[in-house]
XYZ file of C-alpha atoms in Angstrom:
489
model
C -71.003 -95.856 -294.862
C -69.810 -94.860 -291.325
C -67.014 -92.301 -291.097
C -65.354 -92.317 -288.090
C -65.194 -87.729 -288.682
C -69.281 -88.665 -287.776
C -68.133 -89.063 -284.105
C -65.626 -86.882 -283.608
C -67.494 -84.762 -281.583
C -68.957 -87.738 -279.366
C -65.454 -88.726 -279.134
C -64.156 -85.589 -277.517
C -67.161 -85.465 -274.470
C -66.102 -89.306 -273.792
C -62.317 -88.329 -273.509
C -63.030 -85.106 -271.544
C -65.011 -86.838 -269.384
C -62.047 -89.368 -268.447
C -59.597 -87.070 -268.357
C -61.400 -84.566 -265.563
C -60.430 -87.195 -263.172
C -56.813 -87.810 -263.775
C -56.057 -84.726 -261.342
C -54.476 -83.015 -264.826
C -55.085 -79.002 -264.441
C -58.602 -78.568 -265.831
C -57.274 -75.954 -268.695
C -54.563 -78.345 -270.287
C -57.061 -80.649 -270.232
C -59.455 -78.900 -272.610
C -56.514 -76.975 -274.611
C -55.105 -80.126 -274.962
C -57.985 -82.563 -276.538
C -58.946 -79.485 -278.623
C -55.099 -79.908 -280.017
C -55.637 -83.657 -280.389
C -58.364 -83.829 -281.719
C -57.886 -81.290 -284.321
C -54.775 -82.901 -285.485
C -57.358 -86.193 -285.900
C -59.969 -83.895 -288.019
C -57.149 -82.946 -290.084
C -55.850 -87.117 -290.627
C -59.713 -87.910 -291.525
C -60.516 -84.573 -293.508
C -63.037 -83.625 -290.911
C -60.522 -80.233 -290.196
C -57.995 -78.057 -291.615
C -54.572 -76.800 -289.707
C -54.955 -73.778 -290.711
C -58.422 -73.755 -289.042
C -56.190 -73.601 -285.411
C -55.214 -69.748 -285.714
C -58.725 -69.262 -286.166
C -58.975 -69.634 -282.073
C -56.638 -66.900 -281.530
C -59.176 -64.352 -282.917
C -61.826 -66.002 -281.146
C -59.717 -65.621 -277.652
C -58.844 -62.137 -278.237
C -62.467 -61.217 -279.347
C -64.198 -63.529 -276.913
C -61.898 -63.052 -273.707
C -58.499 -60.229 -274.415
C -61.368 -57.400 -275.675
C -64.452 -58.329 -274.092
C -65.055 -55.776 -271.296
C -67.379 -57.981 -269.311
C -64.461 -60.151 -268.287
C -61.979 -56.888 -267.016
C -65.011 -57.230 -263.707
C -63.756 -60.835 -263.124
C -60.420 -60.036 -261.368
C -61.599 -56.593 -259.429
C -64.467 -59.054 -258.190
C -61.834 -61.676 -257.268
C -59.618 -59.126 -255.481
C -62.656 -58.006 -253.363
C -63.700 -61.531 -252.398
C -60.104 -61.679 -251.447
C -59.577 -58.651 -249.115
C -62.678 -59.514 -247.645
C -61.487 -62.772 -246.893
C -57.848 -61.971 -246.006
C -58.955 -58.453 -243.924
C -61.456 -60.742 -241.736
C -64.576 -58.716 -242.654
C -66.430 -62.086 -244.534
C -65.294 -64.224 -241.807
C -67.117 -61.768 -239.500
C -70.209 -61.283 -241.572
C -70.691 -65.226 -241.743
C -69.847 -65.837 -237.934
C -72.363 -63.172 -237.247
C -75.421 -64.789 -239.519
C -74.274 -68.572 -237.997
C -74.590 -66.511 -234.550
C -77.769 -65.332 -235.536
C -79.302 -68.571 -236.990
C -77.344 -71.024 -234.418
C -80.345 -72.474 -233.268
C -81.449 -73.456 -236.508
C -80.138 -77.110 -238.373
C -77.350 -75.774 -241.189
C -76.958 -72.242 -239.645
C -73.332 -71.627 -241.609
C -75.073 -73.187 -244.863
C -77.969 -71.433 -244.804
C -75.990 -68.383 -243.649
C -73.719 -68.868 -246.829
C -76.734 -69.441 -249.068
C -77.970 -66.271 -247.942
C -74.854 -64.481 -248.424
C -74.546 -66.290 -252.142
C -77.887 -64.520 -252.672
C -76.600 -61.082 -251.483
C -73.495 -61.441 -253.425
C -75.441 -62.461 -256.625
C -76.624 -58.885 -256.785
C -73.729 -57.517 -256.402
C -71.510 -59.070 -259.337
C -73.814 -61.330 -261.937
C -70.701 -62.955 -262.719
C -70.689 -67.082 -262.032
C -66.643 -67.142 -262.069
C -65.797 -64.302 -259.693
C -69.197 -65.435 -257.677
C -68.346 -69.004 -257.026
C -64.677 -68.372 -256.276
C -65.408 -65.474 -254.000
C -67.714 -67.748 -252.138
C -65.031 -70.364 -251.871
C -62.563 -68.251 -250.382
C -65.078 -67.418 -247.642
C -67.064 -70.097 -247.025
C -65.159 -73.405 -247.314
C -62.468 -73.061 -244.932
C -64.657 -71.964 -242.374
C -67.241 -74.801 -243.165
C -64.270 -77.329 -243.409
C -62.954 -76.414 -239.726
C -66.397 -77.084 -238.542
C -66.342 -80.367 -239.444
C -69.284 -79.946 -241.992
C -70.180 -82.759 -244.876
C -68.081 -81.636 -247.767
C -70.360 -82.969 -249.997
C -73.082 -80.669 -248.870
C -70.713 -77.767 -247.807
C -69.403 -77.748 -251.982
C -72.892 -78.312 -252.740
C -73.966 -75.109 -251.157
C -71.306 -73.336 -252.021
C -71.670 -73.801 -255.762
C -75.760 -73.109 -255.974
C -75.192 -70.317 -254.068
C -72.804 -68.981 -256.401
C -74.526 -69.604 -259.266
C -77.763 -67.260 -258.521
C -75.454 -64.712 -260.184
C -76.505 -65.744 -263.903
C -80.159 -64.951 -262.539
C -80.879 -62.438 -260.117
C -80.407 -59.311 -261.559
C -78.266 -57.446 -262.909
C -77.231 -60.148 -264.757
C -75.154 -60.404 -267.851
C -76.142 -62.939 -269.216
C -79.785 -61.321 -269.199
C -78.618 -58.484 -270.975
C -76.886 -60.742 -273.799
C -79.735 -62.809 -274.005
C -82.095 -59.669 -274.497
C -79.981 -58.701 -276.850
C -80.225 -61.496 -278.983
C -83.844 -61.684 -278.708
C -84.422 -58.286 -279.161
C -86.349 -57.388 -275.762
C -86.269 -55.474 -273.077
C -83.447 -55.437 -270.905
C -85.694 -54.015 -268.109
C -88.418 -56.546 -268.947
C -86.240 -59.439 -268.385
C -84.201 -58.507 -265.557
C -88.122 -58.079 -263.651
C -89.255 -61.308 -265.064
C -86.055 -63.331 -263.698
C -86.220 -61.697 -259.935
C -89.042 -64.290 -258.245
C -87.308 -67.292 -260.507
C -83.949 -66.719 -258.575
C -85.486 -65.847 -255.320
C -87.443 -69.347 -255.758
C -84.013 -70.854 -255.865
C -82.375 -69.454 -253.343
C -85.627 -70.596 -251.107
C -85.482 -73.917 -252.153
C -81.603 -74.269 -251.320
C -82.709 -72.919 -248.004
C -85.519 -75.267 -247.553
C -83.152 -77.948 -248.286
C -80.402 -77.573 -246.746
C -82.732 -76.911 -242.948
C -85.048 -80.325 -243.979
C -81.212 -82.483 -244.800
C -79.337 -81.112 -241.731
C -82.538 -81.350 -239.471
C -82.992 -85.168 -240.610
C -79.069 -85.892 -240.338
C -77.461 -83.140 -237.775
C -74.130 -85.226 -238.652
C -73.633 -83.168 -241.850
C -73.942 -79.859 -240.427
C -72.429 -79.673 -236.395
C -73.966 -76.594 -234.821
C -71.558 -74.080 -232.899
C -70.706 -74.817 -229.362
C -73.030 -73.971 -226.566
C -71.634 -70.734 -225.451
C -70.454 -69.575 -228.597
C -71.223 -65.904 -229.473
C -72.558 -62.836 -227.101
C -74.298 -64.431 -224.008
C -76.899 -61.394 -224.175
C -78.966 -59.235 -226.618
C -76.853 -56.582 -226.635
C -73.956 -58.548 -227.571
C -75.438 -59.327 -230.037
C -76.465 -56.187 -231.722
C -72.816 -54.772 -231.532
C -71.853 -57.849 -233.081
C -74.782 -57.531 -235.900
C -73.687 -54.035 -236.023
C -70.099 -54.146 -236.564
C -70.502 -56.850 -238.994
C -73.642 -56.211 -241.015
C -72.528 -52.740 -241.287
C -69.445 -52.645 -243.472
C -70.808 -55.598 -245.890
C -73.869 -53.622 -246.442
C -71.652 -50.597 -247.315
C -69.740 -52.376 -249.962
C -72.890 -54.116 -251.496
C -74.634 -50.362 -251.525
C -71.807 -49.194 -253.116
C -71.375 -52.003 -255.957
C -74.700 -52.792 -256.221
C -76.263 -48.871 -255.710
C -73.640 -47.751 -258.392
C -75.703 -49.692 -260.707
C -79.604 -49.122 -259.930
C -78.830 -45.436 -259.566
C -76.723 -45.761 -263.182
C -73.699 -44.494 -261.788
C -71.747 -47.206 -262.857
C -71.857 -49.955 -265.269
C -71.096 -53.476 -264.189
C -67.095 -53.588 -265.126
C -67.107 -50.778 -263.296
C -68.980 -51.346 -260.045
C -66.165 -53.934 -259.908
C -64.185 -51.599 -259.251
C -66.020 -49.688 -256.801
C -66.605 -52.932 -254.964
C -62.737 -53.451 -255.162
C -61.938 -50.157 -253.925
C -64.647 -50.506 -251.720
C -63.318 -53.621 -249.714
C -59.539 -51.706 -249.362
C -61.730 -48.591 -247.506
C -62.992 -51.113 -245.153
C -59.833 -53.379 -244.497
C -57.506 -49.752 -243.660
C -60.137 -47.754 -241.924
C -63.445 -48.709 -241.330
C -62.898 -52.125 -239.679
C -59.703 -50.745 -238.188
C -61.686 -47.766 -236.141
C -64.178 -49.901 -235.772
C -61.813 -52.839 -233.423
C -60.043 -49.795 -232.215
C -63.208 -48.487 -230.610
C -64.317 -51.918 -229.290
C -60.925 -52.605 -228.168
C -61.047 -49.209 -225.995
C -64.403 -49.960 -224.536
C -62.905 -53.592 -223.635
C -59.939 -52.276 -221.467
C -61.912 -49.740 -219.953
C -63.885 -49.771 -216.853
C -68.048 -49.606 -217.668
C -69.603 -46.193 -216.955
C -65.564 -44.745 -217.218
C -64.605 -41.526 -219.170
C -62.297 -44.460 -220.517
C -64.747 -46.186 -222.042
C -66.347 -42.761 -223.738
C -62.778 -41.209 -225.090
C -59.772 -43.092 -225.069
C -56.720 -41.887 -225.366
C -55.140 -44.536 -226.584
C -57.427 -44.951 -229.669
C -54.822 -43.326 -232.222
C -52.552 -45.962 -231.375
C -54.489 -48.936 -231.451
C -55.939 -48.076 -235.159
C -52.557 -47.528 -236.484
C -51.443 -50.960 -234.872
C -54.685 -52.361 -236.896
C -53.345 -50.944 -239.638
C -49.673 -51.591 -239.155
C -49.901 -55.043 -241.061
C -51.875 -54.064 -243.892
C -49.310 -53.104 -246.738
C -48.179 -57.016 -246.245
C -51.881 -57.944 -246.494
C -52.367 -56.275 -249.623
C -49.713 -57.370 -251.212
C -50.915 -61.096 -250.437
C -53.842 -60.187 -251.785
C -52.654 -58.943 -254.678
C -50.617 -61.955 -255.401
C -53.260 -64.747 -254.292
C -56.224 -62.411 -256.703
C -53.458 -62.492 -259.638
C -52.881 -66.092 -259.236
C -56.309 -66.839 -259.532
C -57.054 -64.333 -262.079
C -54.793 -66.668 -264.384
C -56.554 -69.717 -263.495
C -59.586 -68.796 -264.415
C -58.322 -66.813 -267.535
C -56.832 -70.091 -267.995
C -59.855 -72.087 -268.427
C -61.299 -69.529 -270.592
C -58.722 -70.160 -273.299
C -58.736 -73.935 -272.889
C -62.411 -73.840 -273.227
C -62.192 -71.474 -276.409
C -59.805 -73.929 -277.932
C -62.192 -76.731 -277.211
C -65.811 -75.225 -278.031
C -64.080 -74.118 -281.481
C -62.562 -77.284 -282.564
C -66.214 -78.693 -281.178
C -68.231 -76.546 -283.363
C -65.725 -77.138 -286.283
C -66.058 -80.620 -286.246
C -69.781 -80.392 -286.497
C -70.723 -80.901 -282.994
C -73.478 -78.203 -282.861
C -74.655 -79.188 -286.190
C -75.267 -82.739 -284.548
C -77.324 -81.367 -282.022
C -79.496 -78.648 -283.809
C -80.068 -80.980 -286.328
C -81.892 -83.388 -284.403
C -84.073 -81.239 -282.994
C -84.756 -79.625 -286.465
C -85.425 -82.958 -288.295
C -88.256 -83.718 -285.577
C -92.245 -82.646 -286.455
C -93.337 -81.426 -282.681
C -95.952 -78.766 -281.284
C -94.848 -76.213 -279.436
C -94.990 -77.930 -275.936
C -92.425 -80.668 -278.013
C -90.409 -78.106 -279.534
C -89.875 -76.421 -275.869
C -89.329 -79.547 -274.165
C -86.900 -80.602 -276.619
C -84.751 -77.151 -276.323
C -84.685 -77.645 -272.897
C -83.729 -80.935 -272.848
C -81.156 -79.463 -275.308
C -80.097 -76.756 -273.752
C -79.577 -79.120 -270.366
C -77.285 -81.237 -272.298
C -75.403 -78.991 -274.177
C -74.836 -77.749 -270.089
C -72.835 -80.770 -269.043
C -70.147 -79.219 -271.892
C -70.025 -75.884 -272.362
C -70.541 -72.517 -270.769
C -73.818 -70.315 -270.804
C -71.857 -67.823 -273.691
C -71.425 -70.580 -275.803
C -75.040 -72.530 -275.592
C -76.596 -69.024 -275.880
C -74.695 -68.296 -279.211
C -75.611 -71.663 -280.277
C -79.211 -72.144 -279.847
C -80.686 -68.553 -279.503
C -79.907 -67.151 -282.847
C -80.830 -70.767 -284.674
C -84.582 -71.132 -282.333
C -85.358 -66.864 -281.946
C -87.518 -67.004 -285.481
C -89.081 -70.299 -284.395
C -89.889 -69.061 -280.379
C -91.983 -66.042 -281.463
C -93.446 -68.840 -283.341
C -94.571 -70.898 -280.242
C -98.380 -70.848 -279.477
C -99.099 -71.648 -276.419
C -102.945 -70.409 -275.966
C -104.815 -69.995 -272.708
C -101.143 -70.573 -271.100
C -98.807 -67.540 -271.834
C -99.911 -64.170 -273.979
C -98.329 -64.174 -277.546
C -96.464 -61.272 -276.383
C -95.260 -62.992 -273.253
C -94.109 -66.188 -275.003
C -90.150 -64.526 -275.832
C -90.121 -63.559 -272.113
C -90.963 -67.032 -270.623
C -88.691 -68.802 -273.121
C -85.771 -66.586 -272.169
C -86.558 -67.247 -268.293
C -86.928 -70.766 -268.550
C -83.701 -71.102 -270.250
C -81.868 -68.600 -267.770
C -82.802 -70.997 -265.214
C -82.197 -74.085 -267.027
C -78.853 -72.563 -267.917
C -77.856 -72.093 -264.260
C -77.447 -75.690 -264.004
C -74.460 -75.522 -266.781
C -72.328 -74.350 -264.045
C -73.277 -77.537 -261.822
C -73.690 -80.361 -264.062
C -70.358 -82.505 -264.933
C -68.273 -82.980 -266.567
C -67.943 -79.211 -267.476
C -69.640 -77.460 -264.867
C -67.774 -74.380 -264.982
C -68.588 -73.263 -260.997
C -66.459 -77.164 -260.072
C -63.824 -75.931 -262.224
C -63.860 -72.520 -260.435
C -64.215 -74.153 -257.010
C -61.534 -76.846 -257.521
C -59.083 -74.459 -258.493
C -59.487 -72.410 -255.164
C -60.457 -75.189 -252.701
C -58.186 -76.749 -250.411
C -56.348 -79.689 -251.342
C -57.949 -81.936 -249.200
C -61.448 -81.460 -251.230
C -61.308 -83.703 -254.250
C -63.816 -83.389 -257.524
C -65.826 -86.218 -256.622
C -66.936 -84.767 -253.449
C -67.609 -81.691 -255.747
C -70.098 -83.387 -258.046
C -71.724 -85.696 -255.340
C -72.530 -82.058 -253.383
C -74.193 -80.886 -256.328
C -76.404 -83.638 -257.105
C -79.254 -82.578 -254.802
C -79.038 -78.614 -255.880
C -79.500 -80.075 -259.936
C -82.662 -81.315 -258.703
C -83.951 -78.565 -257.310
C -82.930 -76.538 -259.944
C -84.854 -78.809 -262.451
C -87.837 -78.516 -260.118
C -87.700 -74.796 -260.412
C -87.704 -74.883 -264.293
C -90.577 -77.372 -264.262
C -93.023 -74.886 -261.644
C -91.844 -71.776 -263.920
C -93.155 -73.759 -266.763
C -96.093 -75.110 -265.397
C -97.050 -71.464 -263.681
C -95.429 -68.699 -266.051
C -96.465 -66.210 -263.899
C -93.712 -66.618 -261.631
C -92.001 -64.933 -263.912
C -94.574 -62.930 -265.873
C -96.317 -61.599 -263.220
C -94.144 -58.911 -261.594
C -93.191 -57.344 -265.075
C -96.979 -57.064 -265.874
C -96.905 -55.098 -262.588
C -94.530 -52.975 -262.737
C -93.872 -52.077 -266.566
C -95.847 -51.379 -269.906
């Protein structure tokens, strides 16, 4: 006999799916059908109240104490000084300068600077919103597609759960019991593939419609080379600063993670009070002075035009302050509503749905690694990477090292091409609705004017590509096999 406690869990994806669009914030949403349904587990015996104070461990564990998360606002609070202090706006300008003659120069610029970033803070939330701050207004004013501006956007931000250093690498290697080294190697060419593919992409789309993508104005920019150097140099030159110093305070193990977030935040207030401020000061002088002058060598003046740079920035900062805390909360936000929501999930059998159909199936190992990725790409459209990880690594680890797959990957080799090919599958949880975490990130920071169904339609294309990328690193494992066998034991 059919009880209705049998589709609970169904139940709760169909509802969360309607409700994304009522315009509802995203994290009442999800705290709010974990509430409701809960209260209908406990009227069909499928769930017990008492079960609900069970999620307040689980958010304090998962979220209040977990030290990865601590990064999320120092990374917010970076994106936002660079933003507010002008530096992004200048390091983007300067790459659309530099690739102006090329379809989707501010795209590809922002893809490239997604894939810069993604070194720097392996974290999808503070990644994606950082990017958003940046990016869309800029993209928005220019008239570009906002379908494909999102799209970009949101891929871009995502390289984070892949190119190294990635947390989600280290958990995984964790689980698995491998080499952190060994995996963050293996998933270096995957996410570079990416990132070329987004860039391929986006120059084939905006070179067969230049509608999407308007190119700056004839005359925009320096007129010579040497304008252009100064301008390469005063804005390539901080932003490589601040990635050497969050990124360098890892690879030379100065700094963990959590706290190259804070070098990175501290970072970005060094180069908003007094290395972009000497730096406009300097130009400025050279301006106003006559070429070939003493002027234009030592000006007088300098000291006062840096501290009227600086004059303004205590108000900056404390806009940025407010803006980073505000979004802080959204995103912490989320977190809790999608606690509430994975835990009345899991409690009403949900995951025990979905492993179970995979275990009550007689495949080989090419079925049984099809099948977990076709798993592990549906269990995407509805929860975050943390969650799917914790569901299907530590129920599949004894069966991967299982896996033969002879004259294709090395026994040895099989963990490390699982755990790569599920990295990349997992990148498209952020994309795919309707709980692709990166929309939820980029909603809540995007202008008002830029609705979720341009969001999802933008992200379409960058899904795709993504699923071609999974299908070449399984078809060819030594895209991701072969640099580790280079490089360690």
């Amino acid at each position: 006999m059919v009880h209705l406690a049998d589709y609970l869990p169904l139940l709760m994806f169909a509802v969360l799916g309607a409700l994304l669009f009522c315009g509802y914030p995203v994290a009442f949403v999800l705290g709010g059908i974990a509430l409701a349904f809960g209260l209908i587990g406990i009227a069909v015996d499928a769930f017990v109240f008492i079960q609900f104070f069970n999620i307040v461990p689980r958010i304090w564990g998962g979220i209040a104490e977990n030290l990865v998360l601590t990064a999320i606002p120092m990374f917010i609070f970076m994106g936002t000084m660079l933003e507010r202090s002008g530096i992004a706006n200048e390091l983007i300008t300067c790459l659309q300068t530099l690739l102006r003659r090329v379809p989707g120069g501010l795209a590809m610029s922002v893809t490239l600077m997604g894939t810069v970033l993604a070194a720097t803070t392996g974290i999808i939330g503070a990644s994606v919103v950082m990017m958003t701050l940046l990016a869309l207004p800029m993209m928005l004013r220019q008239k570009y597609n906002q379908p494909l501006a999102t799209g970009t956007i949101a891929a871009s931000g995502t390289l984070g759960i892949l190119i190294p250093p990635s947390i989600m690498l280290v958990i995984m290697a964790d689980l698995l019991a491998r080499s952190v080294g060994n995996m963050f190697v293996a998933a270096l060419f995957p996410g570079l593939m990416l990132a070329g593919f987004y860039l391929l992409y986006i120059l084939v789309v905006c070179r067969i419609k230049p509608q999407l993508a308007p190119p700056l104005a004839d005359g925009s920019g320096p007129a010579d080379f040497t304008g252009l150097v100064v301008m390469a140099a005063t804005a390539l030159v901080p932003t490589v600063f601040l990635i050497f110093l969050v990124l360098g305070s890892i690879l030379f193990g100065w700094a963990t993670p959590t706290e190259a977030a804070g070098v990175g935040a501290a970072g970005a207030i060094l180069l908003a009070v007094g290395v972009r401020p000497l730096v406009n000061a300097a130009l400025a002088g050279t301006r106003h002075a006559s070429p070939g002058s003493r002027a234009a060598k030592v000006d007088g003046n300098f000291a006062r035009r840096w501290r009227a740079e600086v004059q303004g920035f205590g108000g900056m900062l404390h806009q940025v302050a407010c803006r980073s805390a505000l979004t802080g909360g959204m995103l912490f936000m989320i977190f809790l509503g999608a606690t509430a929501f994975s835990f009345v999930f899991r409690a009403l059998g949900g995951d025990d749905l979905v492993v179970g159909i995979v275990e009550s199936m007689e495949l080989g190992s090419w079925g049984i690694l099809i099948i977990l990725m076709a798993v592990v790409f549906v269990l995407g459209f509805f929860f975050d990477w943390i969650e799917i990880t914790l569901i299907v690594l530590p129920v599949f680890a004894p069966i991967i090292e299982l896996l033969d797959f002879a004259g294709h990957v090395e026994p040895r080799n099989v963990v490390y091409w699982f755990a790569i090919l599920m990295a990349v599958n997992l990148q498209t949880s952020f994309l795919t609705p309707p709980f692709g975490f990166a929309l939820f990130y980029m909603k809540g920071v995007a202008p008002p004017q830029v609705r979720i169904q341009q969001i999802y339609r933008g992200i379409i294309p960058f899904v795709l590509l993504q699923l071609c990328g999974l299908g070449l690193v399984m078809a060819f494992p030594q895209i991701a096999l072969w640099l580790p066998g280079k490089l360690l034991p």
